[in-house]
Amino acid sequence: MSSNKDLKELIIEGIQERKGRSITVVDMSHIESAAAHTFIIAQGNSTTQVAAIADSVEEYVRKNGGYKPYNADGMANSEWIVIDYGDTWVHIFTPETRTRYSLEDLWSDAKITDIPDLD
């Protein structure tokens, strides 16, 4: 890895590059049954923006940190895209889909940190 920034910081910056909003970091590292240690959740205003944010995250993280995702899913309809970086998963939603699945509420026993929007 060529960067002194950690994966979480790079993902957040990649989201912010495409004006992703309402970024939430869900730390589940102390929950044994959790599928990942960290979820980073964000939203775009449209399926087009959600896809652009996902592309930005993958490109930004690879370029600035050397990390490549294990998998990505949801690109077909772009209402909910998940990018798998092993212990860290990135979830990018349209607002309606984010409200419907409410991942933050599912993991309410996790440590949840909201990242302020840049504007």
Short mmCIF file of N, CA, C and O in Angstrom, two decimals:
data_model
loop_
_atom_site.label_atom_id
_atom_site.label_comp_id
_atom_site.label_asym_id
_atom_site.label_seq_id
_atom_site.Cartn_x
_atom_site.Cartn_y
_atom_site.Cartn_z
N MET A 1 0.84 -1.18 0.00
CA MET A 1 0.00 0.00 0.00
C MET A 1 0.89 1.24 0.00
O MET A 1 1.75 1.38 0.84
N SER A 2 0.61 2.13 -0.91
CA SER A 2 1.49 3.27 -1.09
C SER A 2 1.04 4.50 -0.32
O SER A 2 1.64 5.55 -0.42
N SER A 3 -0.02 4.37 0.48
CA SER A 3 -0.58 5.55 1.13
C SER A 3 -0.50 5.41 2.64
O SER A 3 -0.55 4.32 3.17
N ASN A 4 -0.37 6.56 3.33
CA ASN A 4 -0.40 6.51 4.78
C ASN A 4 -1.83 6.71 5.29
O ASN A 4 -2.08 6.69 6.48
N LYS A 5 -2.78 6.93 4.38
CA LYS A 5 -4.18 7.02 4.78
C LYS A 5 -4.76 5.62 4.86
O LYS A 5 -4.39 4.75 4.09
N ASP A 6 -5.69 5.44 5.78
CA ASP A 6 -6.28 4.11 5.86
C ASP A 6 -7.43 3.98 4.86
O ASP A 6 -7.91 4.95 4.28
N LEU A 7 -7.86 2.75 4.67
CA LEU A 7 -8.89 2.42 3.70
C LEU A 7 -10.16 3.24 3.94
O LEU A 7 -10.75 3.77 2.99
N LYS A 8 -10.56 3.35 5.19
CA LYS A 8 -11.78 4.08 5.53
C LYS A 8 -11.71 5.53 5.04
O LYS A 8 -12.64 6.02 4.41
N GLU A 9 -10.60 6.21 5.31
CA GLU A 9 -10.43 7.60 4.87
C GLU A 9 -10.49 7.70 3.34
O GLU A 9 -11.11 8.62 2.80
N LEU A 10 -9.83 6.78 2.66
CA LEU A 10 -9.82 6.80 1.20
C LEU A 10 -11.22 6.60 0.63
O LEU A 10 -11.60 7.27 -0.33
N ILE A 11 -11.98 5.68 1.22
CA ILE A 11 -13.35 5.44 0.76
C ILE A 11 -14.19 6.69 0.94
O ILE A 11 -14.92 7.10 0.02
N ILE A 12 -14.10 7.31 2.10
CA ILE A 12 -14.88 8.53 2.36
C ILE A 12 -14.51 9.63 1.36
O ILE A 12 -15.38 10.29 0.80
N GLU A 13 -13.21 9.80 1.10
CA GLU A 13 -12.79 10.81 0.13
C GLU A 13 -13.29 10.47 -1.27
O GLU A 13 -13.70 11.36 -2.02
N GLY A 14 -13.28 9.19 -1.63
CA GLY A 14 -13.80 8.77 -2.93
C GLY A 14 -15.29 9.07 -3.06
O GLY A 14 -15.76 9.47 -4.13
N ILE A 15 -16.04 8.88 -1.99
CA ILE A 15 -17.47 9.22 -1.98
C ILE A 15 -17.64 10.72 -2.15
O ILE A 15 -18.44 11.19 -2.96
N GLN A 16 -16.86 11.48 -1.41
CA GLN A 16 -16.98 12.94 -1.45
C GLN A 16 -16.57 13.53 -2.80
O GLN A 16 -17.07 14.58 -3.19
N GLU A 17 -15.68 12.83 -3.53
CA GLU A 17 -15.27 13.29 -4.86
C GLU A 17 -16.46 13.45 -5.80
O GLU A 17 -16.42 14.24 -6.73
N ARG A 18 -17.50 12.62 -5.61
CA ARG A 18 -18.68 12.66 -6.47
C ARG A 18 -19.90 13.19 -5.71
O ARG A 18 -21.02 12.88 -6.04
N LYS A 19 -19.61 13.97 -4.66
CA LYS A 19 -20.66 14.63 -3.89
C LYS A 19 -21.66 13.67 -3.25
O LYS A 19 -22.84 13.95 -3.11
N GLY A 20 -21.15 12.49 -2.85
CA GLY A 20 -21.97 11.58 -2.07
C GLY A 20 -22.31 12.23 -0.74
O GLY A 20 -21.53 13.01 -0.20
N ARG A 21 -23.50 11.94 -0.23
CA ARG A 21 -23.98 12.63 0.96
C ARG A 21 -24.36 11.64 2.06
O ARG A 21 -24.46 10.45 1.83
N SER A 22 -24.60 12.20 3.25
CA SER A 22 -25.08 11.42 4.40
C SER A 22 -24.22 10.18 4.63
O SER A 22 -24.71 9.07 4.72
N ILE A 23 -22.91 10.41 4.72
CA ILE A 23 -21.97 9.30 4.93
C ILE A 23 -22.03 8.87 6.40
O ILE A 23 -21.94 9.71 7.30
N THR A 24 -22.18 7.58 6.60
CA THR A 24 -22.22 7.00 7.94
C THR A 24 -21.24 5.85 8.00
O THR A 24 -21.21 5.01 7.11
N VAL A 25 -20.43 5.83 9.07
CA VAL A 25 -19.51 4.72 9.30
C VAL A 25 -20.09 3.88 10.43
O VAL A 25 -20.37 4.40 11.51
N VAL A 26 -20.29 2.60 10.15
CA VAL A 26 -20.85 1.67 11.13
C VAL A 26 -19.73 0.70 11.53
O VAL A 26 -19.31 -0.13 10.72
N ASP A 27 -19.24 0.85 12.75
CA ASP A 27 -18.14 0.01 13.26
C ASP A 27 -18.75 -1.19 13.99
O ASP A 27 -19.32 -1.04 15.07
N MET A 28 -18.60 -2.36 13.38
CA MET A 28 -19.16 -3.59 13.95
C MET A 28 -18.06 -4.55 14.37
O MET A 28 -18.29 -5.74 14.51
N SER A 29 -16.85 -4.03 14.57
CA SER A 29 -15.70 -4.90 14.84
C SER A 29 -15.87 -5.71 16.13
O SER A 29 -15.25 -6.76 16.28
N HIS A 30 -16.72 -5.26 17.03
CA HIS A 30 -16.94 -5.98 18.29
C HIS A 30 -18.15 -6.92 18.24
O HIS A 30 -18.49 -7.55 19.24
N ILE A 31 -18.80 -7.02 17.08
CA ILE A 31 -19.99 -7.86 16.94
C ILE A 31 -19.60 -9.13 16.17
O ILE A 31 -19.31 -9.07 14.98
N GLU A 32 -19.59 -10.26 16.87
CA GLU A 32 -19.10 -11.51 16.26
C GLU A 32 -19.90 -11.93 15.03
O GLU A 32 -19.35 -12.48 14.09
N SER A 33 -21.20 -11.70 15.03
CA SER A 33 -22.05 -12.19 13.95
C SER A 33 -22.06 -11.29 12.71
O SER A 33 -22.66 -11.63 11.70
N ALA A 34 -21.38 -10.15 12.79
CA ALA A 34 -21.38 -9.21 11.67
C ALA A 34 -20.60 -9.77 10.47
O ALA A 34 -19.57 -10.43 10.64
N ALA A 35 -21.11 -9.50 9.29
CA ALA A 35 -20.47 -9.98 8.06
C ALA A 35 -19.15 -9.27 7.77
O ALA A 35 -18.29 -9.79 7.08
N ALA A 36 -19.01 -8.05 8.27
CA ALA A 36 -17.80 -7.25 8.06
C ALA A 36 -17.53 -6.45 9.34
O ALA A 36 -18.41 -6.32 10.18
N HIS A 37 -16.33 -5.92 9.46
CA HIS A 37 -16.01 -5.08 10.62
C HIS A 37 -16.58 -3.67 10.47
O HIS A 37 -16.92 -3.04 11.46
N THR A 38 -16.62 -3.19 9.23
CA THR A 38 -17.05 -1.81 8.99
C THR A 38 -17.94 -1.73 7.78
O THR A 38 -17.63 -2.31 6.73
N PHE A 39 -19.05 -1.02 7.91
CA PHE A 39 -19.87 -0.61 6.78
C PHE A 39 -19.68 0.89 6.63
O PHE A 39 -19.72 1.63 7.63
N ILE A 40 -19.46 1.35 5.41
CA ILE A 40 -19.48 2.78 5.12
C ILE A 40 -20.66 2.98 4.18
O ILE A 40 -20.71 2.40 3.10
N ILE A 41 -21.63 3.76 4.64
CA ILE A 41 -22.90 3.92 3.93
C ILE A 41 -23.00 5.36 3.45
O ILE A 41 -22.65 6.30 4.17
N ALA A 42 -23.46 5.52 2.21
CA ALA A 42 -23.63 6.86 1.65
C ALA A 42 -24.78 6.83 0.66
O ALA A 42 -25.29 5.77 0.33
N GLN A 43 -25.13 8.00 0.17
CA GLN A 43 -26.20 8.05 -0.83
C GLN A 43 -25.91 9.09 -1.89
O GLN A 43 -25.20 10.06 -1.67
N GLY A 44 -26.50 8.81 -3.06
CA GLY A 44 -26.51 9.75 -4.17
C GLY A 44 -27.96 10.07 -4.49
O GLY A 44 -28.86 9.32 -4.10
N ASN A 45 -28.19 11.15 -5.19
CA ASN A 45 -29.56 11.60 -5.45
C ASN A 45 -30.28 10.81 -6.54
O ASN A 45 -31.49 10.89 -6.66
N SER A 46 -29.53 10.06 -7.36
CA SER A 46 -30.13 9.33 -8.48
C SER A 46 -29.31 8.07 -8.72
O SER A 46 -28.20 7.94 -8.21
N THR A 47 -29.85 7.15 -9.52
CA THR A 47 -29.09 5.95 -9.85
C THR A 47 -27.81 6.31 -10.61
O THR A 47 -26.78 5.68 -10.42
N THR A 48 -27.87 7.36 -11.42
CA THR A 48 -26.67 7.81 -12.15
C THR A 48 -25.59 8.26 -11.18
O THR A 48 -24.41 7.90 -11.32
N GLN A 49 -25.99 9.05 -10.17
CA GLN A 49 -25.00 9.51 -9.19
C GLN A 49 -24.50 8.36 -8.33
O GLN A 49 -23.31 8.30 -8.01
N VAL A 50 -25.37 7.44 -7.95
CA VAL A 50 -24.93 6.27 -7.16
C VAL A 50 -23.85 5.51 -7.93
O VAL A 50 -22.81 5.15 -7.36
N ALA A 51 -24.07 5.26 -9.22
CA ALA A 51 -23.07 4.56 -10.04
C ALA A 51 -21.77 5.36 -10.12
O ALA A 51 -20.68 4.80 -10.04
N ALA A 52 -21.88 6.68 -10.27
CA ALA A 52 -20.69 7.53 -10.36
C ALA A 52 -19.91 7.51 -9.04
O ALA A 52 -18.67 7.48 -9.05
N ILE A 53 -20.61 7.51 -7.92
CA ILE A 53 -19.95 7.45 -6.61
C ILE A 53 -19.20 6.12 -6.48
O ILE A 53 -18.05 6.08 -6.05
N ALA A 54 -19.86 5.02 -6.85
CA ALA A 54 -19.22 3.70 -6.76
C ALA A 54 -17.96 3.65 -7.62
O ALA A 54 -16.91 3.16 -7.17
N ASP A 55 -18.05 4.16 -8.85
CA ASP A 55 -16.87 4.20 -9.73
C ASP A 55 -15.77 5.03 -9.11
O ASP A 55 -14.59 4.67 -9.15
N SER A 56 -16.14 6.17 -8.51
CA SER A 56 -15.18 7.06 -7.89
C SER A 56 -14.48 6.38 -6.72
O SER A 56 -13.25 6.48 -6.58
N VAL A 57 -15.24 5.68 -5.89
CA VAL A 57 -14.64 4.98 -4.75
C VAL A 57 -13.61 3.97 -5.24
O VAL A 57 -12.45 3.97 -4.79
N GLU A 58 -14.00 3.13 -6.19
CA GLU A 58 -13.07 2.09 -6.68
C GLU A 58 -11.80 2.71 -7.26
O GLU A 58 -10.70 2.28 -6.96
N GLU A 59 -11.97 3.73 -8.09
CA GLU A 59 -10.82 4.37 -8.74
C GLU A 59 -9.96 5.12 -7.72
O GLU A 59 -8.73 4.99 -7.72
N TYR A 60 -10.58 5.91 -6.85
CA TYR A 60 -9.85 6.73 -5.88
C TYR A 60 -9.06 5.86 -4.91
O TYR A 60 -7.89 6.11 -4.65
N VAL A 61 -9.69 4.81 -4.41
CA VAL A 61 -9.04 3.93 -3.44
C VAL A 61 -7.89 3.17 -4.09
O VAL A 61 -6.83 3.01 -3.50
N ARG A 62 -8.09 2.71 -5.34
CA ARG A 62 -7.02 2.00 -6.04
C ARG A 62 -5.85 2.95 -6.32
O ARG A 62 -4.69 2.61 -6.09
N LYS A 63 -6.16 4.14 -6.81
CA LYS A 63 -5.12 5.09 -7.20
C LYS A 63 -4.34 5.62 -5.99
O LYS A 63 -3.13 5.78 -6.06
N ASN A 64 -5.04 5.90 -4.90
CA ASN A 64 -4.41 6.56 -3.76
C ASN A 64 -3.98 5.62 -2.64
O ASN A 64 -3.25 6.03 -1.75
N GLY A 65 -4.44 4.37 -2.68
CA GLY A 65 -4.09 3.45 -1.61
C GLY A 65 -3.65 2.08 -2.09
O GLY A 65 -3.14 1.28 -1.32
N GLY A 66 -3.90 1.78 -3.36
CA GLY A 66 -3.52 0.49 -3.89
C GLY A 66 -4.47 -0.65 -3.54
O GLY A 66 -4.19 -1.81 -3.81
N TYR A 67 -5.62 -0.32 -2.95
CA TYR A 67 -6.59 -1.35 -2.58
C TYR A 67 -7.52 -1.65 -3.76
O TYR A 67 -8.00 -0.74 -4.41
N LYS A 68 -7.77 -2.95 -3.96
CA LYS A 68 -8.74 -3.36 -4.98
C LYS A 68 -9.86 -4.10 -4.28
O LYS A 68 -9.61 -4.91 -3.39
N PRO A 69 -11.12 -3.88 -4.70
CA PRO A 69 -12.22 -4.58 -4.06
C PRO A 69 -12.22 -6.06 -4.42
O PRO A 69 -11.77 -6.44 -5.50
N TYR A 70 -12.74 -6.88 -3.52
CA TYR A 70 -12.91 -8.30 -3.81
C TYR A 70 -14.08 -8.50 -4.74
O TYR A 70 -14.09 -9.39 -5.58
N ASN A 71 -15.10 -7.65 -4.60
CA ASN A 71 -16.32 -7.80 -5.39
C ASN A 71 -17.11 -6.50 -5.32
O ASN A 71 -16.91 -5.70 -4.41
N ALA A 72 -17.99 -6.33 -6.28
CA ALA A 72 -18.95 -5.21 -6.25
C ALA A 72 -20.24 -5.76 -6.85
O ALA A 72 -20.20 -6.57 -7.78
N ASP A 73 -21.37 -5.32 -6.31
CA ASP A 73 -22.65 -5.81 -6.79
C ASP A 73 -23.66 -4.68 -6.79
O ASP A 73 -23.56 -3.75 -5.99
N GLY A 74 -24.63 -4.76 -7.68
CA GLY A 74 -25.70 -3.77 -7.73
C GLY A 74 -25.56 -2.78 -8.86
O GLY A 74 -26.39 -1.88 -9.00
N MET A 75 -24.51 -2.91 -9.67
CA MET A 75 -24.27 -1.95 -10.74
C MET A 75 -25.40 -1.95 -11.78
O MET A 75 -25.63 -0.95 -12.44
N ALA A 76 -26.11 -3.07 -11.91
CA ALA A 76 -27.14 -3.18 -12.95
C ALA A 76 -28.26 -2.15 -12.77
O ALA A 76 -28.63 -1.47 -13.72
N ASN A 77 -28.78 -2.01 -11.53
CA ASN A 77 -29.85 -1.03 -11.36
C ASN A 77 -29.40 0.21 -10.58
O ASN A 77 -30.08 1.22 -10.59
N SER A 78 -28.27 0.13 -9.89
CA SER A 78 -27.64 1.26 -9.19
C SER A 78 -28.54 1.91 -8.14
O SER A 78 -28.35 3.07 -7.81
N GLU A 79 -29.50 1.17 -7.58
CA GLU A 79 -30.26 1.70 -6.45
C GLU A 79 -29.51 1.43 -5.14
O GLU A 79 -29.64 2.15 -4.17
N TRP A 80 -28.75 0.32 -5.14
CA TRP A 80 -27.94 -0.06 -3.99
C TRP A 80 -26.73 -0.78 -4.54
O TRP A 80 -26.83 -1.86 -5.08
N ILE A 81 -25.58 -0.17 -4.42
CA ILE A 81 -24.33 -0.80 -4.85
C ILE A 81 -23.52 -1.09 -3.60
O ILE A 81 -23.39 -0.24 -2.71
N VAL A 82 -22.99 -2.31 -3.52
CA VAL A 82 -22.10 -2.67 -2.42
C VAL A 82 -20.74 -3.01 -3.01
O VAL A 82 -20.65 -3.69 -4.04
N ILE A 83 -19.69 -2.49 -2.39
CA ILE A 83 -18.31 -2.77 -2.79
C ILE A 83 -17.64 -3.44 -1.60
O ILE A 83 -17.63 -2.90 -0.50
N ASP A 84 -17.09 -4.62 -1.83
CA ASP A 84 -16.52 -5.45 -0.77
C ASP A 84 -15.00 -5.31 -0.75
O ASP A 84 -14.33 -5.73 -1.68
N TYR A 85 -14.50 -4.72 0.34
CA TYR A 85 -13.05 -4.64 0.57
C TYR A 85 -12.65 -5.55 1.72
O TYR A 85 -11.81 -5.20 2.53
N GLY A 86 -13.26 -6.73 1.81
CA GLY A 86 -12.92 -7.66 2.88
C GLY A 86 -13.64 -7.29 4.17
O GLY A 86 -14.85 -7.48 4.28
N ASP A 87 -12.91 -6.76 5.14
CA ASP A 87 -13.51 -6.37 6.41
C ASP A 87 -14.30 -5.07 6.33
O ASP A 87 -14.97 -4.68 7.29
N THR A 88 -14.21 -4.37 5.21
CA THR A 88 -14.92 -3.10 5.02
C THR A 88 -15.80 -3.21 3.79
O THR A 88 -15.32 -3.54 2.71
N TRP A 89 -17.08 -2.92 3.97
CA TRP A 89 -18.03 -2.92 2.86
C TRP A 89 -18.57 -1.51 2.68
O TRP A 89 -18.92 -0.83 3.65
N VAL A 90 -18.66 -1.07 1.43
CA VAL A 90 -19.19 0.24 1.10
C VAL A 90 -20.59 0.03 0.50
O VAL A 90 -20.75 -0.75 -0.44
N HIS A 91 -21.57 0.71 1.07
CA HIS A 91 -22.95 0.64 0.58
C HIS A 91 -23.34 2.02 0.08
O HIS A 91 -23.28 2.99 0.84
N ILE A 92 -23.73 2.11 -1.19
CA ILE A 92 -24.13 3.39 -1.77
C ILE A 92 -25.56 3.22 -2.28
O ILE A 92 -25.83 2.33 -3.08
N PHE A 93 -26.44 4.07 -1.79
CA PHE A 93 -27.87 3.94 -2.05
C PHE A 93 -28.46 5.17 -2.72
O PHE A 93 -27.92 6.28 -2.56
N THR A 94 -29.62 4.98 -3.37
CA THR A 94 -30.51 6.12 -3.62
C THR A 94 -31.20 6.39 -2.28
O THR A 94 -31.29 5.49 -1.43
N PRO A 95 -31.71 7.61 -2.05
CA PRO A 95 -32.34 7.91 -0.76
C PRO A 95 -33.49 6.96 -0.40
O PRO A 95 -33.60 6.52 0.74
N GLU A 96 -34.34 6.63 -1.37
CA GLU A 96 -35.49 5.77 -1.09
C GLU A 96 -35.04 4.38 -0.67
O GLU A 96 -35.59 3.78 0.26
N THR A 97 -34.06 3.84 -1.37
CA THR A 97 -33.58 2.49 -1.07
C THR A 97 -32.87 2.47 0.27
O THR A 97 -33.02 1.52 1.05
N ARG A 98 -32.13 3.52 0.59
CA ARG A 98 -31.46 3.58 1.89
C ARG A 98 -32.49 3.58 3.02
O ARG A 98 -32.31 2.88 4.01
N THR A 99 -33.55 4.34 2.85
CA THR A 99 -34.60 4.38 3.87
C THR A 99 -35.26 3.01 4.01
O THR A 99 -35.52 2.53 5.12
N ARG A 100 -35.54 2.35 2.89
CA ARG A 100 -36.20 1.05 2.91
C ARG A 100 -35.40 0.00 3.68
O ARG A 100 -35.94 -0.76 4.47
N TYR A 101 -34.08 -0.05 3.46
CA TYR A 101 -33.27 -1.10 4.09
C TYR A 101 -32.67 -0.70 5.43
O TYR A 101 -32.32 -1.56 6.23
N SER A 102 -32.51 0.57 5.66
CA SER A 102 -32.12 1.12 6.96
C SER A 102 -31.04 0.30 7.67
O SER A 102 -31.24 -0.18 8.78
N LEU A 103 -29.89 0.13 7.01
CA LEU A 103 -28.82 -0.68 7.57
C LEU A 103 -28.34 -0.18 8.93
O LEU A 103 -27.98 -0.97 9.80
N GLU A 104 -28.34 1.13 9.11
CA GLU A 104 -27.90 1.68 10.40
C GLU A 104 -28.76 1.15 11.54
O GLU A 104 -28.26 0.88 12.63
N ASP A 105 -30.07 1.00 11.29
CA ASP A 105 -30.96 0.48 12.33
C ASP A 105 -30.75 -1.01 12.58
O ASP A 105 -30.91 -1.48 13.70
N LEU A 106 -30.42 -1.75 11.51
CA LEU A 106 -30.17 -3.18 11.68
C LEU A 106 -28.99 -3.43 12.61
O LEU A 106 -28.96 -4.42 13.34
N TRP A 107 -28.00 -2.55 12.56
CA TRP A 107 -26.79 -2.70 13.37
C TRP A 107 -26.75 -1.63 14.46
O TRP A 107 -25.73 -1.02 14.71
N SER A 108 -27.87 -1.43 15.13
CA SER A 108 -27.96 -0.35 16.12
C SER A 108 -27.03 -0.55 17.31
O SER A 108 -26.75 0.39 18.05
N ASP A 109 -26.55 -1.79 17.52
CA ASP A 109 -25.61 -2.02 18.62
C ASP A 109 -24.16 -1.73 18.20
O ASP A 109 -23.24 -1.87 19.00
N ALA A 110 -23.97 -1.29 16.96
CA ALA A 110 -22.63 -0.92 16.48
C ALA A 110 -22.34 0.53 16.85
O ALA A 110 -23.23 1.30 17.21
N LYS A 111 -21.06 0.90 16.73
CA LYS A 111 -20.66 2.30 16.93
C LYS A 111 -20.90 3.02 15.60
O LYS A 111 -20.33 2.65 14.57
N ILE A 112 -21.78 4.02 15.62
CA ILE A 112 -22.17 4.71 14.38
C ILE A 112 -21.64 6.14 14.42
O ILE A 112 -21.83 6.87 15.38
N THR A 113 -20.93 6.50 13.33
CA THR A 113 -20.36 7.83 13.21
C THR A 113 -20.86 8.47 11.92
O THR A 113 -20.70 7.89 10.84
N ASP A 114 -21.48 9.62 12.03
CA ASP A 114 -21.93 10.36 10.85
C ASP A 114 -20.84 11.33 10.43
O ASP A 114 -20.30 12.05 11.25
N ILE A 115 -20.53 11.33 9.13
CA ILE A 115 -19.50 12.22 8.57
C ILE A 115 -20.24 13.42 7.98
O ILE A 115 -21.14 13.24 7.15
N PRO A 116 -19.89 14.65 8.38
CA PRO A 116 -20.59 15.82 7.85
C PRO A 116 -20.42 15.94 6.33
O PRO A 116 -19.35 15.63 5.80
N ASP A 117 -21.49 16.35 5.65
CA ASP A 117 -21.40 16.63 4.21
C ASP A 117 -20.42 17.77 4.00
O ASP A 117 -20.30 18.66 4.84
N LEU A 118 -19.71 17.77 2.87
CA LEU A 118 -18.71 18.80 2.62
C LEU A 118 -19.31 20.17 2.43
O LEU A 118 -18.66 21.17 2.68
N ASP A 119 -20.55 20.23 1.94
CA ASP A 119 -21.15 21.56 1.77
C ASP A 119 -22.19 21.74 2.85
O ASP A 119 -23.04 22.47 2.89
#
